[in-house]
Short mmCIF file of C-alpha atoms in Angstrom, two decimals:
data_model
loop_
_atom_site.label_atom_id
_atom_site.label_comp_id
_atom_site.label_asym_id
_atom_site.label_seq_id
_atom_site.Cartn_x
_atom_site.Cartn_y
_atom_site.Cartn_z
CA UNK A 69 47.39 -14.06 -46.96
CA UNK A 70 48.10 -13.86 -43.40
CA UNK A 71 45.56 -15.50 -40.66
CA UNK A 72 44.37 -13.51 -38.26
CA UNK A 73 45.56 -15.03 -35.20
CA UNK A 74 42.66 -16.00 -32.74
CA UNK A 75 43.58 -15.49 -29.37
CA UNK A 76 41.63 -18.25 -26.45
CA UNK A 77 39.74 -15.37 -23.96
CA UNK A 78 38.99 -17.05 -21.12
CA UNK A 79 38.84 -15.61 -17.17
CA UNK A 80 42.30 -17.44 -16.65
CA UNK A 81 44.20 -15.39 -19.02
CA UNK A 82 42.12 -11.38 -18.44
CA UNK A 83 44.32 -9.42 -16.95
CA UNK A 84 43.54 -7.67 -13.65
CA UNK A 85 41.34 -4.59 -14.91
CA UNK A 86 39.29 -6.87 -17.02
CA UNK A 87 38.50 -9.78 -14.07
CA UNK A 88 37.31 -6.23 -11.95
CA UNK A 89 35.19 -5.61 -14.74
CA UNK A 90 33.86 -8.81 -15.32
CA UNK A 91 32.91 -9.11 -11.31
CA UNK A 92 31.41 -5.89 -11.37
CA UNK A 93 28.97 -6.73 -14.25
CA UNK A 94 28.43 -9.90 -12.52
CA UNK A 95 27.42 -8.30 -9.69
CA UNK A 96 25.52 -5.05 -11.40
CA UNK A 97 23.33 -8.34 -13.02
CA UNK A 98 22.70 -10.15 -10.19
CA UNK A 99 21.19 -6.87 -8.50
CA UNK A 100 19.20 -5.84 -11.32
CA UNK A 101 17.37 -9.05 -10.79
CA UNK A 102 16.49 -8.65 -6.96
CA UNK A 103 13.12 -7.00 -6.36
CA UNK A 104 12.92 -3.58 -6.74
CA UNK A 105 12.81 -0.91 -3.73
CA UNK A 106 10.29 1.29 -5.49
CA UNK A 107 7.86 -1.80 -5.86
CA UNK A 108 4.76 -1.77 -3.69
CA UNK A 109 5.22 -3.28 -0.19
CA UNK A 110 3.14 -6.25 0.98
CA UNK A 111 0.11 -5.15 3.19
CA UNK A 112 -0.66 -8.08 4.47
CA UNK A 113 -1.59 -10.01 7.98
CA UNK A 114 2.01 -8.87 9.29
CA UNK A 115 1.60 -5.58 8.15
CA UNK A 116 -1.38 -5.58 9.89
CA UNK A 117 -0.41 -7.20 13.28
CA UNK A 118 2.87 -4.85 13.59
CA UNK A 119 0.93 -1.21 12.59
CA UNK A 120 -1.62 -2.37 15.46
CA UNK A 121 0.98 -3.48 18.26
CA UNK A 122 2.69 -0.21 17.44
CA UNK A 123 -0.36 2.22 17.40
CA UNK A 124 -2.86 0.65 19.94
CA UNK A 125 -6.05 2.53 20.30
CA UNK A 126 -8.79 3.27 18.23
CA UNK A 127 -9.86 -0.02 16.57
CA UNK A 128 -7.87 -0.64 12.69
CA UNK A 129 -10.84 -1.27 10.97
CA UNK A 130 -10.42 -2.77 7.21
CA UNK A 131 -13.10 -4.58 4.97
CA UNK A 132 -13.83 -7.32 4.93
CA UNK A 133 -13.64 -7.90 1.53
CA UNK A 134 -12.08 -5.34 -1.42
CA UNK A 135 -13.64 -5.00 -4.90
CA UNK A 136 -12.05 -5.70 -7.84
CA UNK A 137 -9.09 -4.01 -8.91
CA UNK A 138 -8.90 -2.13 -5.53
CA UNK A 139 -5.52 -3.00 -3.14
CA UNK A 140 -4.99 -1.71 0.02
CA UNK A 141 -2.06 0.49 0.00
CA UNK A 142 -1.37 1.03 3.71
CA UNK A 143 -1.72 3.89 6.44
CA UNK A 144 -1.70 7.37 5.12
CA UNK A 145 -1.82 8.39 8.82
CA UNK A 146 -2.18 7.85 12.36
CA UNK A 147 -3.02 10.59 14.76
CA UNK A 148 -1.94 9.76 18.41
CA UNK A 149 -3.14 11.55 21.63
CA UNK A 150 -1.85 9.93 24.98
CA UNK A 151 0.10 7.33 23.38
CA UNK A 152 -3.09 5.81 21.62
CA UNK A 153 -4.54 6.26 18.49
CA UNK A 154 -7.40 8.34 17.66
CA UNK A 155 -7.62 8.38 14.04
CA UNK A 156 -6.70 5.80 11.40
CA UNK A 157 -6.81 6.73 7.50
CA UNK A 158 -6.07 3.79 5.17
CA UNK A 159 -5.23 3.99 1.54
CA UNK A 160 -6.84 1.72 -0.95
CA UNK A 161 -6.54 2.43 -4.82
CA UNK A 162 -6.25 1.07 -7.93
CA UNK A 163 -4.29 -2.53 -8.82
CA UNK A 164 -1.97 -1.89 -12.14
CA UNK A 165 -4.39 -2.45 -14.62
CA UNK A 166 -7.47 -0.45 -12.77
CA UNK A 167 -8.47 2.79 -13.28
CA UNK A 168 -9.76 2.97 -9.94
CA UNK A 169 -9.64 6.42 -8.08
CA UNK A 170 -7.45 6.51 -4.86
CA UNK A 171 -10.15 5.86 -1.65
CA UNK A 172 -8.74 7.12 1.88
CA UNK A 173 -11.17 5.27 4.28
CA UNK A 174 -10.55 7.62 7.85
CA UNK A 175 -11.88 6.02 11.07
CA UNK A 176 -12.18 8.20 14.44
CA UNK A 177 -14.43 7.90 17.44
CA UNK A 178 -17.88 9.64 16.74
CA UNK A 179 -17.54 12.16 19.65
CA UNK A 180 -14.54 13.72 18.33
CA UNK A 181 -13.39 16.80 16.49
CA UNK A 182 -13.14 15.52 12.84
CA UNK A 183 -9.64 14.97 11.36
CA UNK A 184 -11.90 13.02 8.96
CA UNK A 185 -14.00 15.55 7.78
CA UNK A 186 -13.52 16.75 4.01
CA UNK A 187 -14.47 19.55 2.03
CA UNK A 188 -17.48 18.64 0.44
CA UNK A 189 -16.96 20.63 -2.56
CA UNK A 190 -14.01 19.31 -3.76
CA UNK A 191 -13.77 15.73 -2.98
CA UNK A 192 -16.77 13.00 -2.94
CA UNK A 193 -17.20 11.38 0.51
CA UNK A 194 -19.54 8.84 2.11
CA UNK A 195 -19.87 8.62 6.39
CA UNK A 196 -21.27 6.04 8.30
CA UNK A 197 -21.28 4.67 11.18
CA UNK A 198 -20.20 1.36 13.68
CA UNK A 199 -20.45 1.46 17.31
CA UNK A 200 -18.62 4.52 18.79
CA UNK A 201 -16.85 5.16 15.54
CA UNK A 202 -17.21 6.96 12.61
CA UNK A 203 -15.98 6.56 8.91
CA UNK A 204 -15.30 8.84 6.71
CA UNK A 205 -14.53 7.22 2.81
CA UNK A 206 -13.28 10.20 0.09
CA UNK A 207 -12.33 8.97 -3.33
CA UNK A 208 -9.04 10.92 -4.56
CA UNK A 209 -9.40 14.77 -5.33
CA UNK A 210 -12.44 14.02 -7.59
CA UNK A 211 -16.00 15.45 -7.08
CA UNK A 212 -17.12 11.68 -9.08
CA UNK A 213 -16.71 9.00 -8.05
CA UNK A 214 -17.92 5.55 -9.45
CA UNK A 215 -20.97 4.30 -8.40
CA UNK A 216 -20.06 0.75 -7.94
CA UNK A 217 -17.29 2.02 -5.38
CA UNK A 218 -19.84 4.27 -3.99
CA UNK A 219 -22.11 1.37 -3.06
CA UNK A 220 -19.47 -1.03 -1.89
CA UNK A 221 -18.43 1.28 0.70
CA UNK A 222 -21.65 2.51 2.03
CA UNK A 223 -22.38 -1.70 2.72
CA UNK A 224 -19.08 -3.67 3.02
CA UNK A 225 -19.03 -4.91 6.53
CA UNK A 226 -15.72 -3.50 8.53
CA UNK A 227 -14.08 -5.45 11.09
CA UNK A 228 -10.63 -4.83 12.94
CA UNK A 229 -10.85 -8.77 13.50
CA UNK A 230 -7.71 -9.57 11.24
CA UNK A 231 -9.52 -13.16 10.76
CA UNK A 232 -12.13 -11.64 9.06
CA UNK A 233 -10.13 -9.78 6.11
CA UNK A 234 -10.33 -12.32 3.67
CA UNK A 235 -7.75 -10.04 1.39
CA UNK A 236 -4.96 -10.48 3.63
CA UNK A 237 -2.45 -12.29 2.97
#
């Protein structure tokens, strides 16, 4: 009986196509370990400073705290007139394991023609005033919103001072 010949396989004995395959495999594996570009970006203090610098005008109000299971998802839209923001719309939504609906907080000047108003029969919304500003919060496309979220948005202090926003990183 003849014993099979076992060859010593190493990179040094590999042929050029095998080396190329090995390099491609290693680069591919390294690429898989990089953060996913589709992951939610971090919307922290740096983002807010850049956003307000690029969009001066209307104060960029944010809630001083967030309810459990809700996170900031960035700004949905900013309407600009004469190079100044006159309407800002920020998105909040459930953290990965949460079932909280998307919450849209829209801020505009009280005397403006409302870009924040929504079709009341289609969405649950709340309205509140803060100084010269009108704040409208809508809850996704739902006609119902969790009571604890409605209570939160009716009473949470809002600020444009980033030092007051406890959840910014």
